[in-house]
Amino acid sequence: MEEAAEVEEVSAPYEEESPSREDGDEHRQDEPWTVNRAAYEQDAKSAAREDTHRKKKVTETAAAAARAARVEADRKVRKDAKAAARVEGEIKKAREARMEEQRRAREAAEAAARAEEERRAREAAEAAARAEEERRAREAAEAARA
């Protein structure tokens, strides 16, 4: 509706009657584009400039939207990479904790095995000492009888 009013306002000056022709036909009008050719050309140039400006604006808007999309995609990629690194770090920590636990369990088993070995060696030494003591006591008893 607004455009139609604008068009009427713009086209109104061009529809003026031209001066009468010399052949006496006063009711006949020249075509508007011949009477106000300069005005038509100026309007065409103005419309072309506006169209160029509009196209440039659309191009700039599209470029800005593309830049914003790239920035958002880059931000998302960085965020995903951070999350992946964090997950990898957690996996690495869990793996290290598991390895540490296994090392401690292995050391505890080795310590238990050493303790068991020492206990057996001690018991064997005690048994040997008792046997030696019993042998001496027997020998002493035999010597005392004899």
Short mmCIF file of N, CA and C in Angstrom, two decimals:
data_model
loop_
_atom_site.label_atom_id
_atom_site.label_comp_id
_atom_site.label_asym_id
_atom_site.label_seq_id
_atom_site.Cartn_x
_atom_site.Cartn_y
_atom_site.Cartn_z
N MET A 1 0.83 -1.18 0.00
CA MET A 1 0.00 0.00 0.00
C MET A 1 0.88 1.25 0.00
N GLU A 2 1.89 1.26 0.83
CA GLU A 2 2.80 2.39 0.93
C GLU A 2 3.57 2.57 -0.37
N GLU A 3 3.96 1.45 -0.99
CA GLU A 3 4.71 1.50 -2.24
C GLU A 3 3.86 2.11 -3.35
N ALA A 4 2.60 1.75 -3.38
CA ALA A 4 1.71 2.26 -4.42
C ALA A 4 1.62 3.79 -4.31
N ALA A 5 1.52 4.30 -3.10
CA ALA A 5 1.45 5.75 -2.91
C ALA A 5 2.75 6.40 -3.37
N GLU A 6 3.86 5.76 -3.08
CA GLU A 6 5.16 6.26 -3.47
C GLU A 6 5.27 6.33 -4.99
N VAL A 7 4.80 5.27 -5.64
CA VAL A 7 4.87 5.20 -7.11
C VAL A 7 4.03 6.31 -7.70
N GLU A 8 2.85 6.55 -7.14
CA GLU A 8 2.00 7.61 -7.66
C GLU A 8 2.68 8.97 -7.50
N GLU A 9 3.32 9.19 -6.33
CA GLU A 9 3.98 10.46 -6.10
C GLU A 9 5.13 10.66 -7.08
N VAL A 10 5.89 9.61 -7.33
CA VAL A 10 7.05 9.70 -8.19
C VAL A 10 6.62 9.91 -9.64
N SER A 11 5.56 9.21 -10.06
CA SER A 11 5.19 9.28 -11.47
C SER A 11 4.35 10.51 -11.79
N ALA A 12 3.78 11.17 -10.82
CA ALA A 12 2.92 12.33 -11.06
C ALA A 12 3.60 13.44 -11.84
N PRO A 13 4.83 13.84 -11.52
CA PRO A 13 5.43 14.97 -12.26
C PRO A 13 5.64 14.66 -13.75
N TYR A 14 5.73 13.39 -14.09
CA TYR A 14 6.04 13.05 -15.48
C TYR A 14 4.80 13.03 -16.37
N GLU A 15 3.65 13.12 -15.80
CA GLU A 15 2.43 12.99 -16.59
C GLU A 15 1.84 14.36 -16.95
N GLU A 16 2.62 15.38 -16.80
CA GLU A 16 2.14 16.72 -17.18
C GLU A 16 1.95 16.78 -18.69
N GLU A 17 1.07 17.65 -19.07
CA GLU A 17 0.83 17.79 -20.50
C GLU A 17 2.00 18.51 -21.15
N SER A 18 2.31 18.05 -22.34
CA SER A 18 3.38 18.72 -23.07
C SER A 18 2.79 19.90 -23.81
N PRO A 19 3.62 20.83 -24.17
CA PRO A 19 3.08 21.98 -24.94
C PRO A 19 2.45 21.49 -26.25
N SER A 20 1.51 22.19 -26.72
CA SER A 20 0.78 21.73 -27.90
C SER A 20 1.71 21.67 -29.10
N ARG A 21 1.37 20.77 -29.96
CA ARG A 21 2.20 20.58 -31.15
C ARG A 21 1.87 21.66 -32.17
N GLU A 22 2.77 21.83 -33.06
CA GLU A 22 2.59 22.88 -34.06
C GLU A 22 1.54 22.52 -35.10
N ASP A 23 1.18 21.26 -35.20
CA ASP A 23 0.22 20.88 -36.22
C ASP A 23 -1.20 21.22 -35.79
N GLY A 24 -1.37 21.81 -34.59
CA GLY A 24 -2.67 22.27 -34.18
C GLY A 24 -3.44 21.28 -33.35
N ASP A 25 -2.93 20.15 -33.11
CA ASP A 25 -3.64 19.14 -32.31
C ASP A 25 -3.31 19.39 -30.84
N GLU A 26 -4.07 20.24 -30.20
CA GLU A 26 -3.78 20.64 -28.83
C GLU A 26 -4.10 19.55 -27.82
N HIS A 27 -4.97 18.61 -28.17
CA HIS A 27 -5.35 17.58 -27.21
C HIS A 27 -4.37 16.43 -27.15
N ARG A 28 -3.51 16.37 -28.11
CA ARG A 28 -2.54 15.27 -28.15
C ARG A 28 -1.36 15.60 -27.24
N GLN A 29 -0.92 14.57 -26.46
CA GLN A 29 0.23 14.75 -25.57
C GLN A 29 1.40 13.95 -26.09
N ASP A 30 2.57 14.49 -25.86
CA ASP A 30 3.77 13.70 -26.18
C ASP A 30 3.90 12.63 -25.11
N GLU A 31 4.64 11.58 -25.43
CA GLU A 31 4.87 10.52 -24.45
C GLU A 31 5.64 11.10 -23.27
N PRO A 32 5.32 10.67 -22.04
CA PRO A 32 5.97 11.26 -20.87
C PRO A 32 7.48 11.07 -20.88
N TRP A 33 7.99 9.95 -21.39
CA TRP A 33 9.44 9.72 -21.34
C TRP A 33 10.20 10.63 -22.29
N THR A 34 9.51 11.20 -23.31
CA THR A 34 10.21 12.14 -24.18
C THR A 34 10.21 13.53 -23.58
N VAL A 35 9.17 13.87 -22.84
CA VAL A 35 9.07 15.20 -22.25
C VAL A 35 10.05 15.33 -21.10
N ASN A 36 10.05 14.35 -20.24
CA ASN A 36 10.90 14.43 -19.06
C ASN A 36 11.97 13.34 -19.09
N ARG A 37 12.64 13.22 -20.20
CA ARG A 37 13.64 12.17 -20.38
C ARG A 37 14.74 12.24 -19.31
N ALA A 38 15.21 13.42 -19.01
CA ALA A 38 16.28 13.58 -18.02
C ALA A 38 15.81 13.09 -16.66
N ALA A 39 14.55 13.41 -16.33
CA ALA A 39 14.03 12.98 -15.03
C ALA A 39 13.92 11.45 -14.99
N TYR A 40 13.48 10.86 -16.09
CA TYR A 40 13.39 9.39 -16.15
C TYR A 40 14.78 8.76 -16.00
N GLU A 41 15.75 9.34 -16.72
CA GLU A 41 17.11 8.81 -16.64
C GLU A 41 17.66 8.95 -15.23
N GLN A 42 17.39 10.10 -14.60
CA GLN A 42 17.86 10.31 -13.23
C GLN A 42 17.21 9.29 -12.29
N ASP A 43 15.90 9.04 -12.49
CA ASP A 43 15.22 8.06 -11.66
C ASP A 43 15.77 6.66 -11.90
N ALA A 44 16.10 6.36 -13.15
CA ALA A 44 16.66 5.03 -13.46
C ALA A 44 18.02 4.87 -12.80
N LYS A 45 18.83 5.93 -12.86
CA LYS A 45 20.14 5.87 -12.20
C LYS A 45 19.96 5.71 -10.69
N SER A 46 19.02 6.46 -10.14
CA SER A 46 18.76 6.39 -8.71
C SER A 46 18.29 4.99 -8.32
N ALA A 47 17.39 4.44 -9.13
CA ALA A 47 16.89 3.08 -8.85
C ALA A 47 18.02 2.07 -8.96
N ALA A 48 18.91 2.25 -9.95
CA ALA A 48 20.04 1.34 -10.10
C ALA A 48 20.97 1.43 -8.90
N ARG A 49 21.21 2.68 -8.43
CA ARG A 49 22.04 2.86 -7.22
C ARG A 49 21.40 2.18 -6.02
N GLU A 50 20.11 2.37 -5.85
CA GLU A 50 19.40 1.75 -4.74
C GLU A 50 19.46 0.23 -4.83
N ASP A 51 19.29 -0.26 -6.06
CA ASP A 51 19.35 -1.72 -6.26
C ASP A 51 20.75 -2.24 -5.93
N THR A 52 21.76 -1.51 -6.38
CA THR A 52 23.15 -1.90 -6.08
C THR A 52 23.38 -1.87 -4.58
N HIS A 53 22.90 -0.79 -3.96
CA HIS A 53 23.06 -0.68 -2.49
C HIS A 53 22.35 -1.83 -1.79
N ARG A 54 21.14 -2.14 -2.24
CA ARG A 54 20.36 -3.23 -1.64
C ARG A 54 21.10 -4.57 -1.81
N LYS A 55 21.63 -4.80 -3.02
CA LYS A 55 22.38 -6.04 -3.28
C LYS A 55 23.62 -6.10 -2.40
N LYS A 56 24.31 -4.95 -2.28
CA LYS A 56 25.51 -4.90 -1.44
C LYS A 56 25.14 -5.20 0.01
N LYS A 57 24.04 -4.64 0.47
CA LYS A 57 23.58 -4.86 1.84
C LYS A 57 23.27 -6.35 2.05
N VAL A 58 22.60 -6.95 1.07
CA VAL A 58 22.27 -8.38 1.16
C VAL A 58 23.54 -9.21 1.20
N THR A 59 24.50 -8.85 0.35
CA THR A 59 25.78 -9.57 0.32
C THR A 59 26.51 -9.42 1.64
N GLU A 60 26.54 -8.18 2.17
CA GLU A 60 27.20 -7.96 3.47
C GLU A 60 26.51 -8.73 4.58
N THR A 61 25.19 -8.75 4.54
CA THR A 61 24.43 -9.49 5.56
C THR A 61 24.73 -10.98 5.45
N ALA A 62 24.77 -11.49 4.23
CA ALA A 62 25.08 -12.91 4.04
C ALA A 62 26.49 -13.23 4.50
N ALA A 63 27.43 -12.33 4.19
CA ALA A 63 28.82 -12.55 4.62
C ALA A 63 28.92 -12.52 6.14
N ALA A 64 28.21 -11.59 6.77
CA ALA A 64 28.22 -11.50 8.24
C ALA A 64 27.62 -12.76 8.84
N ALA A 65 26.54 -13.24 8.24
CA ALA A 65 25.91 -14.47 8.74
C ALA A 65 26.86 -15.65 8.57
N ALA A 66 27.56 -15.70 7.44
CA ALA A 66 28.53 -16.79 7.22
C ALA A 66 29.67 -16.70 8.22
N ARG A 67 30.16 -15.48 8.47
CA ARG A 67 31.22 -15.32 9.48
C ARG A 67 30.74 -15.76 10.85
N ALA A 68 29.54 -15.35 11.21
CA ALA A 68 28.99 -15.74 12.52
C ALA A 68 28.84 -17.25 12.61
N ALA A 69 28.41 -17.87 11.52
CA ALA A 69 28.27 -19.34 11.52
C ALA A 69 29.64 -20.00 11.67
N ARG A 70 30.66 -19.46 10.97
CA ARG A 70 32.02 -20.02 11.10
C ARG A 70 32.53 -19.87 12.52
N VAL A 71 32.33 -18.69 13.10
CA VAL A 71 32.79 -18.44 14.47
C VAL A 71 32.11 -19.41 15.43
N GLU A 72 30.80 -19.57 15.25
CA GLU A 72 30.04 -20.48 16.12
C GLU A 72 30.52 -21.92 15.94
N ALA A 73 30.78 -22.32 14.69
CA ALA A 73 31.26 -23.68 14.43
C ALA A 73 32.65 -23.88 15.05
N ASP A 74 33.51 -22.87 14.91
CA ASP A 74 34.85 -22.96 15.51
C ASP A 74 34.76 -23.07 17.02
N ARG A 75 33.86 -22.28 17.62
CA ARG A 75 33.68 -22.31 19.08
C ARG A 75 33.20 -23.70 19.51
N LYS A 76 32.28 -24.25 18.74
CA LYS A 76 31.76 -25.58 19.07
C LYS A 76 32.85 -26.64 18.94
N VAL A 77 33.67 -26.52 17.90
CA VAL A 77 34.77 -27.47 17.70
C VAL A 77 35.75 -27.38 18.88
N ARG A 78 36.09 -26.13 19.28
CA ARG A 78 37.00 -25.97 20.42
C ARG A 78 36.39 -26.54 21.69
N LYS A 79 35.10 -26.31 21.87
CA LYS A 79 34.42 -26.83 23.06
C LYS A 79 34.43 -28.35 23.05
N ASP A 80 34.14 -28.94 21.89
CA ASP A 80 34.16 -30.41 21.76
C ASP A 80 35.56 -30.96 21.99
N ALA A 81 36.57 -30.25 21.47
CA ALA A 81 37.96 -30.69 21.67
C ALA A 81 38.33 -30.64 23.14
N LYS A 82 37.89 -29.57 23.83
CA LYS A 82 38.15 -29.47 25.27
C LYS A 82 37.50 -30.63 26.01
N ALA A 83 36.25 -30.91 25.65
CA ALA A 83 35.54 -32.00 26.31
C ALA A 83 36.24 -33.33 26.05
N ALA A 84 36.69 -33.53 24.81
CA ALA A 84 37.40 -34.77 24.47
C ALA A 84 38.71 -34.86 25.25
N ALA A 85 39.42 -33.75 25.36
CA ALA A 85 40.68 -33.74 26.12
C ALA A 85 40.42 -34.03 27.59
N ARG A 86 39.34 -33.45 28.11
CA ARG A 86 38.99 -33.70 29.50
C ARG A 86 38.68 -35.18 29.72
N VAL A 87 37.92 -35.77 28.79
CA VAL A 87 37.59 -37.20 28.90
C VAL A 87 38.86 -38.04 28.79
N GLU A 88 39.74 -37.68 27.84
CA GLU A 88 41.00 -38.42 27.70
C GLU A 88 41.83 -38.30 28.97
N GLY A 89 41.84 -37.10 29.57
CA GLY A 89 42.57 -36.90 30.82
C GLY A 89 42.00 -37.76 31.94
N GLU A 90 40.68 -37.83 32.00
CA GLU A 90 40.04 -38.67 33.03
C GLU A 90 40.35 -40.14 32.80
N ILE A 91 40.35 -40.56 31.54
CA ILE A 91 40.69 -41.95 31.21
C ILE A 91 42.12 -42.24 31.61
N LYS A 92 43.02 -41.29 31.29
CA LYS A 92 44.44 -41.47 31.63
C LYS A 92 44.61 -41.56 33.15
N LYS A 93 43.92 -40.68 33.88
CA LYS A 93 44.01 -40.71 35.35
C LYS A 93 43.49 -42.03 35.89
N ALA A 94 42.37 -42.51 35.34
CA ALA A 94 41.80 -43.78 35.79
C ALA A 94 42.77 -44.93 35.50
N ARG A 95 43.39 -44.89 34.30
CA ARG A 95 44.36 -45.93 33.94
C ARG A 95 45.55 -45.90 34.89
N GLU A 96 46.05 -44.69 35.18
CA GLU A 96 47.19 -44.56 36.10
C GLU A 96 46.81 -45.03 37.51
N ALA A 97 45.60 -44.70 37.94
CA ALA A 97 45.14 -45.14 39.26
C ALA A 97 45.05 -46.66 39.32
N ARG A 98 44.53 -47.24 38.23
CA ARG A 98 44.43 -48.71 38.18
C ARG A 98 45.81 -49.35 38.19
N MET A 99 46.75 -48.77 37.44
CA MET A 99 48.12 -49.31 37.42
C MET A 99 48.77 -49.17 38.80
N GLU A 100 48.53 -48.03 39.47
CA GLU A 100 49.07 -47.81 40.80
C GLU A 100 48.49 -48.84 41.79
N GLU A 101 47.20 -49.07 41.66
CA GLU A 101 46.55 -50.06 42.53
C GLU A 101 47.13 -51.46 42.29
N GLN A 102 47.32 -51.79 41.02
CA GLN A 102 47.91 -53.10 40.70
C GLN A 102 49.34 -53.19 41.24
N ARG A 103 50.10 -52.10 41.13
CA ARG A 103 51.47 -52.10 41.65
C ARG A 103 51.46 -52.31 43.16
N ARG A 104 50.58 -51.61 43.85
CA ARG A 104 50.48 -51.77 45.31
C ARG A 104 50.07 -53.18 45.68
N ALA A 105 49.12 -53.74 44.94
CA ALA A 105 48.68 -55.11 45.22
C ALA A 105 49.84 -56.09 45.00
N ARG A 106 50.60 -55.87 43.91
CA ARG A 106 51.75 -56.72 43.62
C ARG A 106 52.79 -56.61 44.74
N GLU A 107 53.06 -55.36 45.17
CA GLU A 107 54.02 -55.16 46.26
C GLU A 107 53.53 -55.81 47.55
N ALA A 108 52.24 -55.70 47.82
CA ALA A 108 51.68 -56.31 49.04
C ALA A 108 51.80 -57.83 48.95
N ALA A 109 51.54 -58.39 47.77
CA ALA A 109 51.65 -59.85 47.60
C ALA A 109 53.10 -60.28 47.77
N GLU A 110 54.02 -59.49 47.19
CA GLU A 110 55.44 -59.83 47.34
C GLU A 110 55.87 -59.74 48.80
N ALA A 111 55.39 -58.71 49.51
CA ALA A 111 55.73 -58.55 50.93
C ALA A 111 55.16 -59.72 51.73
N ALA A 112 53.93 -60.13 51.42
CA ALA A 112 53.32 -61.27 52.11
C ALA A 112 54.11 -62.54 51.82
N ALA A 113 54.54 -62.70 50.57
CA ALA A 113 55.32 -63.89 50.21
C ALA A 113 56.66 -63.88 50.95
N ARG A 114 57.31 -62.71 51.03
CA ARG A 114 58.57 -62.61 51.78
C ARG A 114 58.35 -62.92 53.26
N ALA A 115 57.28 -62.38 53.81
CA ALA A 115 56.98 -62.62 55.22
C ALA A 115 56.74 -64.12 55.47
N GLU A 116 56.00 -64.73 54.54
CA GLU A 116 55.73 -66.18 54.67
C GLU A 116 57.03 -66.97 54.56
N GLU A 117 57.86 -66.57 53.64
CA GLU A 117 59.15 -67.24 53.45
C GLU A 117 60.02 -67.08 54.70
N GLU A 118 60.05 -65.85 55.23
CA GLU A 118 60.83 -65.61 56.45
C GLU A 118 60.28 -66.43 57.62
N ARG A 119 58.94 -66.50 57.74
CA ARG A 119 58.33 -67.28 58.81
C ARG A 119 58.72 -68.75 58.67
N ARG A 120 58.64 -69.29 57.47
CA ARG A 120 59.01 -70.70 57.25
C ARG A 120 60.49 -70.92 57.57
N ALA A 121 61.32 -69.96 57.13
CA ALA A 121 62.75 -70.09 57.41
C ALA A 121 62.99 -70.05 58.91
N ARG A 122 62.29 -69.15 59.60
CA ARG A 122 62.43 -69.05 61.06
C ARG A 122 61.97 -70.36 61.72
N GLU A 123 60.80 -70.86 61.27
CA GLU A 123 60.29 -72.12 61.83
C GLU A 123 61.25 -73.26 61.56
N ALA A 124 61.80 -73.27 60.34
CA ALA A 124 62.76 -74.33 60.00
C ALA A 124 64.00 -74.21 60.89
N ALA A 125 64.46 -72.96 61.10
CA ALA A 125 65.63 -72.74 61.94
C ALA A 125 65.32 -73.16 63.38
N GLU A 126 64.12 -72.80 63.84
CA GLU A 126 63.74 -73.20 65.19
C GLU A 126 63.65 -74.72 65.31
N ALA A 127 63.07 -75.37 64.30
CA ALA A 127 62.95 -76.83 64.31
C ALA A 127 64.35 -77.46 64.30
N ALA A 128 65.23 -76.87 63.49
CA ALA A 128 66.59 -77.38 63.43
C ALA A 128 67.28 -77.18 64.77
N ALA A 129 67.05 -76.02 65.40
CA ALA A 129 67.66 -75.74 66.70
C ALA A 129 67.11 -76.71 67.75
N ARG A 130 65.79 -76.98 67.71
CA ARG A 130 65.21 -77.93 68.65
C ARG A 130 65.77 -79.34 68.42
N ALA A 131 65.87 -79.69 67.14
CA ALA A 131 66.40 -81.02 66.81
C ALA A 131 67.84 -81.14 67.30
N GLU A 132 68.60 -80.07 67.07
CA GLU A 132 70.00 -80.08 67.52
C GLU A 132 70.04 -80.16 69.05
N GLU A 133 69.17 -79.43 69.70
CA GLU A 133 69.12 -79.42 71.14
C GLU A 133 68.72 -80.81 71.66
N GLU A 134 67.74 -81.40 71.03
CA GLU A 134 67.29 -82.75 71.43
C GLU A 134 68.42 -83.75 71.21
N ARG A 135 69.12 -83.61 70.08
CA ARG A 135 70.23 -84.53 69.80
C ARG A 135 71.30 -84.40 70.89
N ARG A 136 71.62 -83.19 71.25
CA ARG A 136 72.63 -82.97 72.28
C ARG A 136 72.15 -83.52 73.63
N ALA A 137 70.84 -83.28 73.90
CA ALA A 137 70.30 -83.79 75.16
C ALA A 137 70.36 -85.31 75.18
N ARG A 138 70.07 -85.94 74.05
CA ARG A 138 70.15 -87.41 73.96
C ARG A 138 71.58 -87.86 74.14
N GLU A 139 72.46 -87.19 73.45
CA GLU A 139 73.88 -87.55 73.56
C GLU A 139 74.35 -87.37 75.01
N ALA A 140 73.90 -86.32 75.64
CA ALA A 140 74.30 -86.07 77.02
C ALA A 140 73.70 -87.16 77.93
N ALA A 141 72.47 -87.55 77.66
CA ALA A 141 71.82 -88.59 78.44
C ALA A 141 72.53 -89.90 78.22
N GLU A 142 72.91 -90.20 76.99
CA GLU A 142 73.63 -91.44 76.68
C GLU A 142 75.01 -91.42 77.33
N ALA A 143 75.62 -90.30 77.29
CA ALA A 143 76.95 -90.18 77.90
C ALA A 143 76.83 -90.32 79.41
N ALA A 144 75.75 -89.83 79.97
CA ALA A 144 75.56 -89.91 81.40
C ALA A 144 75.27 -91.35 81.79
N ARG A 145 74.58 -92.10 80.97
CA ARG A 145 74.30 -93.50 81.26
C ARG A 145 75.55 -94.35 81.10
N ALA A 146 76.32 -93.98 80.21
CA ALA A 146 77.47 -94.83 79.93
C ALA A 146 78.60 -94.62 80.85
#
